[in-house]
Coordinates of C-alpha atoms and ligand atoms in Angstrom, one line a residue:
M5 CA 96.1 64.0 86.6
A6 CA 99.5 65.0 86.5
K7 CA 101.5 65.0 90.2
N8 CA 103.5 67.9 90.8
M9 CA 101.5 71.1 90.5
D10 CA 101.2 74.1 91.6
Q11 CA 97.5 74.1 91.4
I12 CA 95.1 71.7 91.0
V13 CA 91.5 72.1 89.9
D14 CA 88.5 70.6 87.9
V15 CA 87.9 73.0 84.9
A16 CA 91.1 75.1 83.6
I17 CA 89.2 77.7 82.1
V18 CA 93.0 79.4 79.0
G19 CA 91.4 83.2 78.0
A20 CA 88.5 86.0 80.3
G21 CA 86.7 86.7 77.3
I22 CA 83.0 85.9 76.8
V23 CA 84.0 83.0 76.0
G24 CA 85.9 81.8 78.9
L25 CA 83.2 83.2 81.0
G26 CA 80.9 81.3 79.3
H27 CA 82.3 78.3 80.3
A28 CA 83.5 79.0 84.0
L29 CA 80.0 80.2 84.6
A30 CA 78.8 76.3 82.9
A31 CA 80.9 75.0 85.1
I32 CA 81.2 77.1 88.1
D33 CA 77.3 76.0 88.8
R34 CA 77.6 72.9 88.3
G35 CA 79.9 73.3 91.5
M36 CA 83.8 72.8 90.0
R37 CA 86.4 73.9 90.6
V38 CA 87.3 76.4 88.5
L39 CA 90.5 79.0 87.1
V40 CA 90.1 80.7 84.2
I41 CA 93.7 82.0 83.4
D42 CA 94.6 84.9 81.3
R43 CA 98.0 86.9 79.6
G44 CA 96.2 90.2 80.7
A45 CA 95.4 92.4 83.7
E46 CA 92.7 92.9 83.0
Q47 CA 90.6 91.9 79.9
T48 CA 91.3 93.4 76.6
G49 CA 89.9 91.4 73.6
S50 CA 87.7 91.1 71.0
S51 CA 84.7 90.9 74.5
I52 CA 84.4 95.1 75.4
R53 CA 85.9 96.0 71.6
N54 CA 81.9 95.4 70.7
F55 CA 78.8 97.4 70.0
G56 CA 77.0 94.7 72.7
H57 CA 74.9 93.7 70.1
C58 CA 73.8 90.5 71.1
C59 CA 71.3 90.0 67.2
I60 CA 70.2 86.8 68.7
T61 CA 67.0 87.1 65.9
V62 CA 68.9 87.1 62.3
Q63 CA 71.0 84.1 62.9
S64 CA 70.7 80.3 61.3
G65 CA 70.7 76.9 61.8
A66 CA 74.0 76.5 64.5
A67 CA 74.2 79.6 65.8
Q68 CA 70.7 80.8 66.5
V69 CA 70.5 77.6 68.8
H70 CA 73.0 78.9 70.7
A71 CA 71.8 82.6 70.3
E72 CA 69.0 81.5 71.5
R73 CA 70.4 80.3 75.0
T74 CA 72.6 82.8 74.9
R75 CA 69.8 85.1 74.9
E76 CA 68.5 82.9 78.4
L77 CA 71.9 83.3 79.8
W78 CA 72.6 87.6 79.4
L79 CA 69.1 87.9 80.9
R80 CA 69.6 85.8 83.8
L81 CA 73.2 87.3 84.2
A82 CA 71.3 90.9 84.0
E83 CA 69.1 90.0 86.6
E84 CA 72.6 87.7 89.1
T85 CA 74.9 91.1 88.5
G86 CA 73.2 93.9 87.6
L87 CA 74.7 93.9 84.2
W88 CA 72.8 96.7 82.5
L89 CA 70.2 95.5 79.7
R90 CA 68.4 96.1 77.1
E91 CA 65.5 94.5 74.5
G92 CA 64.9 94.3 71.1
A93 CA 67.3 96.3 68.4
F94 CA 65.3 98.0 64.8
V95 CA 67.3 97.1 60.8
V96 CA 65.9 100.7 58.9
A97 CA 65.2 100.7 55.7
R98 CA 66.2 103.6 53.1
A99 CA 65.2 102.5 50.5
D100 CA 62.6 100.1 48.5
D101 CA 65.3 97.1 47.5
E102 CA 65.9 96.4 52.1
L103 CA 61.6 97.2 52.7
A104 CA 61.0 94.6 50.2
A105 CA 63.2 92.5 52.6
L106 CA 63.0 93.0 56.2
R107 CA 59.0 92.6 55.3
E108 CA 60.0 89.3 53.6
F109 CA 61.9 88.4 56.5
A110 CA 59.2 89.1 58.7
A111 CA 57.1 87.1 57.1
R112 CA 58.3 84.2 58.3
R113 CA 59.7 85.2 61.5
P114 CA 56.3 86.7 62.7
A115 CA 56.7 85.7 66.8
Q116 CA 60.1 87.3 66.5
V117 CA 60.1 90.9 64.0
E118 CA 57.2 93.1 64.0
E119 CA 56.6 95.8 61.3
I120 CA 57.5 99.2 62.5
D121 CA 55.7 102.4 59.8
A122 CA 58.9 105.0 58.7
D123 CA 57.3 107.8 60.9
E124 CA 57.5 105.0 64.6
V125 CA 61.3 104.1 62.8
T126 CA 63.1 108.1 62.9
A127 CA 61.2 108.8 66.6
R128 CA 62.8 105.5 68.0
T129 CA 66.3 105.3 65.8
G130 CA 67.4 108.4 66.1
V131 CA 67.8 108.1 61.9
G132 CA 66.8 111.8 60.3
A133 CA 63.9 113.4 59.5
G134 CA 62.7 111.9 56.4
I135 CA 65.9 109.2 55.5
A136 CA 63.9 106.3 57.0
T137 CA 61.1 104.7 54.2
G138 CA 59.7 101.7 57.9
G139 CA 62.1 98.8 59.4
V140 CA 61.7 96.8 61.1
R141 CA 61.8 95.8 65.1
L142 CA 64.1 92.2 66.4
L143 CA 62.0 91.8 69.5
D144 CA 64.5 88.8 70.8
D145 CA 67.8 90.9 71.0
V146 CA 70.3 91.9 73.0
Q147 CA 72.2 95.2 74.1
V148 CA 74.9 94.9 76.2
N149 CA 77.5 97.8 77.9
P150 CA 80.3 95.5 77.0
R151 CA 82.3 96.7 79.1
D152 CA 80.0 96.7 81.7
A153 CA 79.1 93.2 81.3
L154 CA 83.0 91.9 81.5
A155 CA 83.8 93.1 84.7
K156 CA 80.2 92.5 85.8
I157 CA 80.6 88.9 85.2
T158 CA 84.1 88.4 86.3
A159 CA 83.3 90.4 89.4
Y160 CA 79.6 87.8 90.4
L161 CA 82.0 84.8 89.2
R162 CA 84.8 85.3 91.5
S163 CA 82.1 85.9 94.2
R164 CA 81.0 82.5 93.9
G165 CA 84.3 81.3 94.1
V166 CA 86.1 81.2 91.0
E167 CA 89.0 81.1 90.9
F168 CA 91.1 84.6 88.4
Q169 CA 94.6 84.8 87.1
F170 CA 95.7 87.3 85.5
Q171 CA 99.2 88.4 83.8
T172 CA 100.0 85.2 83.0
A173 CA 100.9 83.4 79.4
V174 CA 99.7 79.8 79.0
R175 CA 102.7 78.6 77.0
T176 CA 101.9 74.6 76.4
I177 CA 98.5 72.6 76.9
R178 CA 98.8 68.6 77.8
T179 CA 95.9 66.4 78.5
G180 CA 95.7 67.2 82.3
R181 CA 97.7 70.0 83.0
L182 CA 99.2 73.2 81.1
H183 CA 101.9 74.8 81.7
T184 CA 101.9 78.6 82.5
T185 CA 104.2 81.6 83.1
R186 CA 103.0 81.9 86.6
G187 CA 104.1 77.5 86.7
R188 CA 101.8 74.8 86.2
V189 CA 98.5 73.4 87.1
G190 CA 96.9 71.1 86.2
A191 CA 93.7 70.2 85.6
D192 CA 90.7 67.4 84.4
T193 CA 89.2 69.8 82.2
I194 CA 91.2 72.3 80.4
V195 CA 88.8 74.3 77.6
V196 CA 90.5 77.0 75.8
A197 CA 88.6 80.2 74.7
V198 CA 91.7 82.2 73.1
N199 CA 89.5 83.5 69.9
H200 CA 92.4 83.7 66.6
D201 CA 95.2 83.5 69.4
L202 CA 94.1 79.6 67.8
D203 CA 97.4 79.7 66.2
Q204 CA 99.4 80.0 68.3
L205 CA 98.8 77.0 71.5
F206 CA 97.3 75.0 68.3
P207 CA 98.5 76.8 65.2
D208 CA 97.2 73.0 63.3
L209 CA 94.0 73.3 64.4
A210 CA 94.0 77.0 63.7
A211 CA 96.0 76.1 60.4
Q212 CA 92.5 73.1 59.3
Y213 CA 90.0 75.0 60.3
E214 CA 91.8 78.3 58.3
V215 CA 91.6 80.8 60.9
R216 CA 92.6 83.9 60.2
R217 CA 92.4 87.0 61.8
C218 CA 89.8 90.0 61.2
G219 CA 89.3 93.1 61.9
L220 CA 87.8 96.4 62.2
D221 CA 88.0 100.3 62.4
M222 CA 85.7 101.1 65.6
L223 CA 84.5 104.8 67.3
R224 CA 82.6 106.3 70.1
V225 CA 81.0 109.4 69.1
S226 CA 78.5 112.3 70.9
I227 CA 75.9 113.2 68.6
P228 CA 74.6 116.4 70.6
G229 CA 71.6 117.7 68.0
L230 CA 70.8 113.6 67.7
R231 CA 67.1 113.5 66.8
A232 CA 65.5 110.8 69.6
P233 CA 67.7 108.5 71.3
L234 CA 68.3 104.7 70.9
E235 CA 65.5 102.4 71.3
G236 CA 68.2 99.6 70.8
P237 CA 70.9 98.3 68.0
V238 CA 70.4 100.1 64.9
L239 CA 71.0 98.3 61.8
T240 CA 71.2 99.1 58.3
G241 CA 71.1 97.8 54.8
W242 CA 74.3 97.4 55.2
S243 CA 74.1 94.6 57.7
M244 CA 71.0 92.8 55.7
L245 CA 74.0 91.3 53.9
R246 CA 75.9 90.2 56.6
Y247 CA 73.5 87.6 59.2
S248 CA 72.6 84.7 57.7
G249 CA 68.7 84.9 59.5
F250 CA 68.1 87.7 56.2
A251 CA 69.7 85.2 53.6
G252 CA 66.4 83.5 52.8
S253 CA 64.9 87.3 51.3
P254 CA 64.7 86.6 48.1
S255 CA 64.6 91.0 47.1
L256 CA 68.1 90.1 49.5
A257 CA 70.7 90.4 45.6
G258 CA 69.2 93.8 45.0
V259 CA 69.8 95.7 48.3
R260 CA 73.6 93.6 47.4
D261 CA 74.2 94.5 44.1
R262 CA 72.6 98.1 44.4
L263 CA 74.5 99.1 47.2
W264 CA 78.1 97.4 45.8
S265 CA 77.4 99.0 42.6
V266 CA 76.1 102.3 43.8
H267 CA 78.7 102.2 47.0
P268 CA 82.1 100.4 45.9
T269 CA 84.4 102.1 48.2
L270 CA 81.9 100.7 51.2
A271 CA 82.2 98.2 49.9
A272 CA 85.3 97.7 49.8
L273 CA 85.8 98.1 53.2
D274 CA 83.5 94.9 53.2
L275 CA 82.0 97.8 55.9
N276 CA 78.5 96.3 58.5
Q277 CA 76.5 99.8 59.3
M278 CA 75.3 100.0 62.1
Y279 CA 75.2 102.0 65.6
T280 CA 74.4 101.0 69.1
Q281 CA 73.7 104.0 72.3
L282 CA 75.8 103.8 75.5
P283 CA 73.9 104.6 78.9
D284 CA 75.9 107.5 79.3
G285 CA 73.9 108.8 75.8
T286 CA 77.5 108.1 73.4
V287 CA 77.1 106.1 70.0
I288 CA 78.9 103.0 68.7
V289 CA 79.4 104.1 65.1
G290 CA 80.7 101.0 63.2
D291 CA 82.9 99.2 61.3
T292 CA 85.2 98.2 58.6
H293 CA 87.0 94.5 58.1
Y294 CA 90.0 93.0 56.8
R295 CA 91.1 90.1 57.4
G296 CA 95.4 88.1 57.2
D297 CA 97.2 86.0 59.1
A298 CA 98.6 89.2 60.5
I299 CA 96.6 92.5 60.8
A300 CA 98.3 96.4 60.3
P301 CA 98.5 98.1 63.8
F302 CA 97.9 101.2 61.7
Q303 CA 94.4 101.9 60.9
Q304 CA 92.9 104.0 57.8
E305 CA 91.7 107.3 58.3
A306 CA 90.5 107.0 55.3
A307 CA 87.9 103.9 57.0
F308 CA 86.9 106.4 60.1
D309 CA 86.5 109.5 57.6
E310 CA 84.1 106.7 56.0
L311 CA 82.2 105.8 59.1
L312 CA 82.0 109.2 60.5
R313 CA 80.0 111.5 57.5
L314 CA 77.6 108.0 56.6
A315 CA 77.2 108.6 60.6
A316 CA 76.4 112.5 59.8
E317 CA 74.2 111.1 57.1
F318 CA 72.5 108.8 58.2
F319 CA 71.3 110.6 61.6
G320 CA 71.1 114.0 59.2
Q321 CA 73.9 115.7 61.3
A322 CA 75.7 118.5 59.7
P323 CA 79.2 117.0 59.0
D324 CA 80.2 118.6 62.4
G325 CA 77.3 117.6 64.0
I326 CA 79.5 114.2 65.8
R327 CA 82.9 114.8 68.4
V328 CA 84.1 111.3 67.9
V329 CA 85.3 110.0 71.9
E330 CA 87.1 107.2 71.8
R331 CA 89.0 105.3 68.6
W332 CA 90.0 101.3 68.4
Q333 CA 90.9 99.0 66.7
G334 CA 88.5 95.5 67.1
V335 CA 90.5 91.6 65.8
Y336 CA 88.5 88.3 66.2
A337 CA 89.6 85.1 64.4
S338 CA 87.3 84.5 61.4
A339 CA 86.9 81.5 60.2
P340 CA 84.3 79.6 56.6
A341 CA 82.7 77.9 59.5
E342 CA 81.5 80.1 62.5
F343 CA 82.3 77.0 65.5
L344 CA 85.2 75.9 66.0
V345 CA 84.7 72.9 68.9
E346 CA 87.5 70.3 69.1
S347 CA 88.9 67.9 71.4
P348 CA 93.2 68.3 70.6
V349 CA 94.5 65.5 72.9
E350 CA 92.2 63.8 75.9
G351 CA 90.7 66.4 78.4
V352 CA 91.2 69.8 76.5
H353 CA 89.1 71.4 74.8
V354 CA 88.9 74.0 72.2
V355 CA 86.6 76.7 71.1
G356 CA 85.9 79.6 69.3
V357 CA 83.4 81.3 67.7
T358 CA 85.0 82.1 64.0
T359 CA 82.3 84.5 62.9
G360 CA 82.0 88.4 64.5
I361 CA 78.9 87.2 66.7
G362 CA 80.6 86.3 70.1
M363 CA 78.6 88.3 72.6
T364 CA 74.9 86.6 70.9
T365 CA 76.7 82.8 70.9
G366 CA 79.7 83.1 72.7
L367 CA 77.6 81.9 76.0
G368 CA 74.3 79.2 74.6
L369 CA 77.7 77.3 73.6
A370 CA 79.4 76.9 76.0
D371 CA 76.8 76.0 77.6
R372 CA 76.9 73.1 75.3
V373 CA 80.3 72.4 75.1
M374 CA 80.4 72.0 78.9
A375 CA 77.5 69.7 79.6
E376 CA 78.1 67.6 76.3
I377 CA 81.6 67.1 78.4
Y378 CA 79.6 66.0 81.6
E379 CA 76.7 65.3 80.7
P380 CA 77.4 63.5 77.2
V381 CA 73.9 61.5 75.8
G382 CA 73.5 59.1 75.7
A383 CA 75.8 58.1 78.6
Ligands
LIG3 C1 85.4 95.3 66.9 C2 84.4 93.5 67.0 C3 82.7 94.4 67.1 C4 82.0 93.4 67.1 N1 80.9 93.2 67.9 C5 80.4 92.2 68.2 C6 78.3 92.5 68.1 O1 78.2 93.5 68.0 N2 77.6 91.5 68.6 C7 78.6 89.5 68.4 O2 77.3 89.0 68.8 N3 79.7 89.5 68.3 C8 80.9 91.2 68.1 N4 82.2 91.0 67.8 C9 81.9 89.6 68.4 C10 82.9 89.3 69.6 O3 83.2 90.4 70.2 C11 84.1 88.6 69.3 O4 82.7 87.0 68.5 C12 83.5 87.2 71.0 O5 84.4 88.9 71.8 C13 84.5 86.1 71.2 O6 85.2 86.5 72.6 P1 85.5 85.4 72.8 O7 85.9 85.1 74.5 O8 86.4 83.7 72.0 O9 87.3 86.6 72.9 P2 88.0 87.7 73.7 O10 87.5 88.1 73.9 O11 89.4 88.1 72.6 O12 89.4 86.8 73.4 C14 90.1 85.5 74.0 C15 91.4 85.7 75.6 O13 92.7 85.4 75.5 C16 92.9 85.7 75.9 N5 94.4 84.9 75.4 C17 95.2 84.2 74.2 N6 96.1 84.1 74.2 C18 96.0 84.1 75.5 C19 97.2 82.7 76.8 N7 98.6 82.0 76.0 N8 97.3 82.7 77.5 C20 96.7 83.0 78.0 N9 95.8 84.6 77.8 C21 95.5 84.0 76.1 C22 93.0 87.4 75.6 O14 93.8 87.8 77.0 C23 91.4 87.7 75.5 O15 92.2 87.9 77.2 C24 83.2 91.8 67.6 C25 84.2 92.0 68.2 C26 84.3 92.9 67.5 C27 86.1 93.4 67.4

């Protein structure tokens, strides 16, 4: 390791989002001296701007493996940190093709997916009367409150000896050392978990993986006339077009063709119509998606109009029955591959979730990366 450092640790982690925290957890569990560095004064990235929906049940391939491990880690963290968590999520069908696709999905995953009838869907998701034709409950899904979760995990890691250095930007990274705006840090292992800002630290790697930014419009609303509390995250036919676990359902093509042809404006917004309710009763409403190397900070009111119109329709409310509490823009790394795990130089590990499923897979991915560093197979 390089000499003349201001600070020396075993593991230095750049980025205090969920992916960085996952690595810190895995490192402190192994008895390492761990430092997490973030340029923000506190976490303000994707990890607190999301729905808090860990959509474990609807993944496939590597994402499913990471999601299942992530689920175990969320349950453990809930126990150890007291963070708010509940299990299960719902997909509401509002058309025959959606119900058919859900039944095909449930038939493939009988242990994880439970079909429920329209009355039960209506009673458990807050959807307006007569709107649902049926649905499923995703048994392995988990919901957390992102703002509460990040704060609790950070406090917990601190209590176990992990050091956090906020308001500190990492400028350059080499084997065994990194230069920050507050001095030099020496570390045998360096993990870079900076989400879409990877293009600033490792531009060639970001270009190789075709990493771009995805911007999203989000709202938190209060709905005084909500018919029933949402017993978990609530997904719709639009969500079924996004998650890889649904892909094997023959009826899905019909869902896509119908939604895209009947609702071209919503298709152009790349909509995922979904809702999560927080413990205070407010509901997170989302979301739209737009991609580019830069994301304009100027959010289109037309997109919010559509999200609010859809929410009113879904929950059977008059247009003025929904009050906006907050609006925000989310940004995350987006690339053709779901994950980016690379070691551009010895001892430096770049780790990113390059689709919008970091809350679902990030902890498990981090756990796997640290296991491969410290307990390599065949070593
Ligand atoms: C609106 C929205 C909704 C979403 N919904 C869901 C969902 O329901 N379920 C789900 O699974 N996923 C969801 N996601 C995706 C998920 O939130 C992300 O995949 C995940 O949070 C990424 O975590 P991260 O730790 O990589 O990034 P972040 O949380 O963004 O953390 C990266 C950190 O790196 C720091 N950083 C960057 N550069 C430097 C530097 N040079 N020096 C020091 N620090 C630096 C930043 O300050 C930041 O704190 C959503 C995302 C958004 C935006």
